[in-house]
């Protein structure tokens, strides 16, 4: 099984960005963690990060015929992007929404997710473990 993991805006700043919410571990550590879990589960992963909404749309479209599933932390675009919602629907790839924090317990504007209803599951609120939960779900 080949899984694309997409991380959206500001996740490259993990470790320095709001550590009280996102922790002190860096983005490089997140990539290493995802790679380790994937290896344990016997799945292949490709992990990417971008700060640009259109690039996320391009990468979702790339899933067609190339990846079996998508793990998506769209970060702030989760709460705003109809384009990302539409791309997931168009490609019909198995998608798991991921968040390090629990957005619904934070600001009101984070209660809306444009990814939620086109994803088969949401894994959130468990830091790096949210990604492990997503990979385990897809691998099972
Ligand atoms: C996030 C939650 C979002 O609300 C926020 O905009 C992010 C990160 C998370 O992983 O907890 O950038 O997706």
Short mmCIF file of C-alpha atoms and ligand atoms in Angstrom, two decimals:
data_model
loop_
_atom_site.label_atom_id
_atom_site.label_comp_id
_atom_site.label_asym_id
_atom_site.label_seq_id
_atom_site.Cartn_x
_atom_site.Cartn_y
_atom_site.Cartn_z
CA UNK A 1 0.00 0.00 0.00
CA UNK A 2 1.33 3.41 -1.02
CA UNK A 3 0.21 6.40 1.06
CA UNK A 4 0.79 10.09 0.41
CA UNK A 5 1.03 12.25 3.55
CA UNK A 6 0.45 15.94 2.92
CA UNK A 7 1.17 18.57 5.53
CA UNK A 8 -0.10 22.08 5.00
CA UNK A 9 0.91 25.61 5.99
CA UNK A 10 3.16 26.38 8.93
CA UNK A 11 3.74 22.74 9.81
CA UNK A 12 7.34 23.23 8.62
CA UNK A 13 7.70 25.41 11.74
CA UNK A 14 6.93 22.61 14.18
CA UNK A 15 9.18 22.85 17.21
CA UNK A 16 9.21 26.66 17.26
CA UNK A 17 5.56 27.33 16.42
CA UNK A 18 3.24 27.65 19.47
CA UNK A 19 5.00 24.84 21.37
CA UNK A 20 2.31 24.86 24.07
CA UNK A 21 -0.11 23.59 21.40
CA UNK A 22 2.10 21.72 18.93
CA UNK A 23 5.00 20.58 21.11
CA UNK A 24 8.76 20.99 20.79
CA UNK A 25 9.41 18.27 18.24
CA UNK A 26 10.43 19.51 14.80
CA UNK A 27 9.00 18.84 11.36
CA UNK A 28 12.03 16.66 10.58
CA UNK A 29 11.18 14.59 13.65
CA UNK A 30 7.58 14.28 12.44
CA UNK A 31 8.81 12.98 9.06
CA UNK A 32 11.07 10.47 10.81
CA UNK A 33 8.20 9.36 13.08
CA UNK A 34 5.85 8.80 10.12
CA UNK A 35 8.56 6.85 8.31
CA UNK A 36 9.16 4.63 11.34
CA UNK A 37 5.45 3.86 11.83
CA UNK A 38 5.01 3.14 8.12
CA UNK A 39 7.92 0.71 8.20
CA UNK A 40 6.43 -1.09 11.21
CA UNK A 41 3.09 -1.38 9.40
CA UNK A 42 4.68 -2.47 6.12
CA UNK A 43 3.24 0.41 4.10
CA UNK A 44 5.06 2.79 1.79
CA UNK A 45 4.77 6.51 2.56
CA UNK A 46 5.77 9.70 0.86
CA UNK A 47 5.66 12.75 3.14
CA UNK A 48 5.37 16.26 1.73
CA UNK A 49 4.82 19.76 3.13
CA UNK A 50 3.76 23.00 1.47
CA UNK A 51 2.46 26.38 2.54
CA UNK A 52 0.43 26.77 -0.67
CA UNK A 53 -3.21 25.79 -1.13
CA UNK A 54 -2.95 25.20 -4.91
CA UNK A 55 0.02 22.89 -4.40
CA UNK A 56 -2.07 20.79 -2.01
CA UNK A 57 -4.77 20.59 -4.71
CA UNK A 58 -2.15 19.51 -7.28
CA UNK A 59 -0.80 16.83 -4.94
CA UNK A 60 -4.29 15.51 -4.17
CA UNK A 61 -4.93 15.22 -7.91
CA UNK A 62 -1.63 13.38 -8.26
CA UNK A 63 -3.01 10.61 -6.00
CA UNK A 64 -5.12 9.39 -8.89
CA UNK A 65 -3.59 6.07 -9.97
CA UNK A 66 -0.37 6.72 -8.02
CA UNK A 67 -1.33 6.37 -4.34
CA UNK A 68 -3.79 4.08 -2.56
CA UNK A 69 -4.60 6.57 0.17
CA UNK A 70 -4.04 10.08 1.44
CA UNK A 71 -3.27 11.29 4.96
CA UNK A 72 -3.97 15.01 5.03
CA UNK A 73 -3.18 17.63 7.62
CA UNK A 74 -4.39 20.65 5.65
CA UNK A 75 -3.61 22.82 8.71
CA UNK A 76 -5.35 26.22 8.44
CA UNK A 77 -6.76 25.37 4.99
CA UNK A 78 -8.87 22.72 6.73
CA UNK A 79 -11.11 25.53 7.90
CA UNK A 80 -11.29 27.52 4.66
CA UNK A 81 -10.64 25.49 1.54
CA UNK A 82 -13.50 24.49 -0.72
CA UNK A 83 -10.82 23.74 -3.37
CA UNK A 84 -9.24 21.04 -1.18
CA UNK A 85 -12.68 19.61 -0.36
CA UNK A 86 -13.53 19.45 -4.08
CA UNK A 87 -10.16 17.90 -5.00
CA UNK A 88 -10.63 15.03 -2.53
CA UNK A 89 -14.14 14.43 -3.88
CA UNK A 90 -12.93 14.55 -7.48
CA UNK A 91 -10.10 12.08 -6.97
CA UNK A 92 -12.09 9.66 -4.79
CA UNK A 93 -8.95 8.58 -2.96
CA UNK A 94 -9.28 7.10 0.53
CA UNK A 95 -8.53 10.07 2.79
CA UNK A 96 -7.85 10.39 6.50
CA UNK A 97 -7.88 13.87 8.01
CA UNK A 98 -5.20 14.46 10.64
CA UNK A 99 -4.47 17.17 13.19
CA UNK A 100 -1.86 17.34 15.91
CA UNK A 101 -4.15 19.38 18.14
CA UNK A 102 -7.90 19.06 18.65
CA UNK A 103 -9.16 21.97 16.52
CA UNK A 104 -12.75 21.66 17.74
CA UNK A 105 -11.61 22.46 21.29
CA UNK A 106 -9.86 25.63 20.20
CA UNK A 107 -11.07 28.83 18.47
CA UNK A 108 -14.60 28.88 17.06
CA UNK A 109 -13.26 29.31 13.51
CA UNK A 110 -11.51 25.94 13.81
CA UNK A 111 -14.80 24.10 14.42
CA UNK A 112 -15.53 23.98 10.70
CA UNK A 113 -13.62 21.44 8.63
CA UNK A 114 -13.95 21.31 4.85
CA UNK A 115 -12.04 18.02 4.89
CA UNK A 116 -14.08 16.15 7.50
CA UNK A 117 -17.06 15.15 5.38
CA UNK A 118 -14.93 13.92 2.47
CA UNK A 119 -12.56 11.96 4.71
CA UNK A 120 -13.37 8.46 5.94
CA UNK A 121 -11.92 9.28 9.36
CA UNK A 122 -10.44 12.11 11.40
CA UNK A 123 -7.50 11.46 13.72
CA UNK A 124 -6.76 14.45 15.95
CA UNK A 125 -5.63 15.68 19.33
CA UNK A 126 -2.84 13.13 19.83
CA UNK A 127 0.21 14.99 18.52
CA UNK A 128 2.42 12.80 16.32
CA UNK A 129 0.29 9.81 17.35
CA UNK A 130 -2.59 11.23 15.28
CA UNK A 131 -0.53 10.31 12.18
CA UNK A 132 0.14 6.82 13.55
CA UNK A 133 -3.61 6.40 14.15
CA UNK A 134 -4.30 7.40 10.53
CA UNK A 135 -1.69 5.02 9.10
CA UNK A 136 -2.89 2.15 11.31
CA UNK A 137 -6.46 2.74 10.16
CA UNK A 138 -5.46 2.65 6.49
CA UNK A 139 -3.20 -0.35 6.89
CA UNK A 140 -5.79 -2.43 8.78
C1 LIG B 1 -3.67 21.85 12.81
C2 LIG B 1 -4.89 22.56 13.40
C3 LIG B 1 -5.29 23.75 12.54
O1 LIG B 1 -6.42 24.40 13.12
C4 LIG B 1 -4.15 24.75 12.45
O2 LIG B 1 -4.50 25.81 11.59
C5 LIG B 1 -2.87 24.13 12.06
C6 LIG B 1 -2.52 22.81 12.58
C7 LIG B 1 -3.16 20.73 13.72
O3 LIG B 1 -2.41 19.88 13.23
O4 LIG B 1 -3.50 20.69 14.89
O5 LIG B 1 -2.06 24.74 11.38
O6 LIG B 1 -4.06 21.28 11.57
#
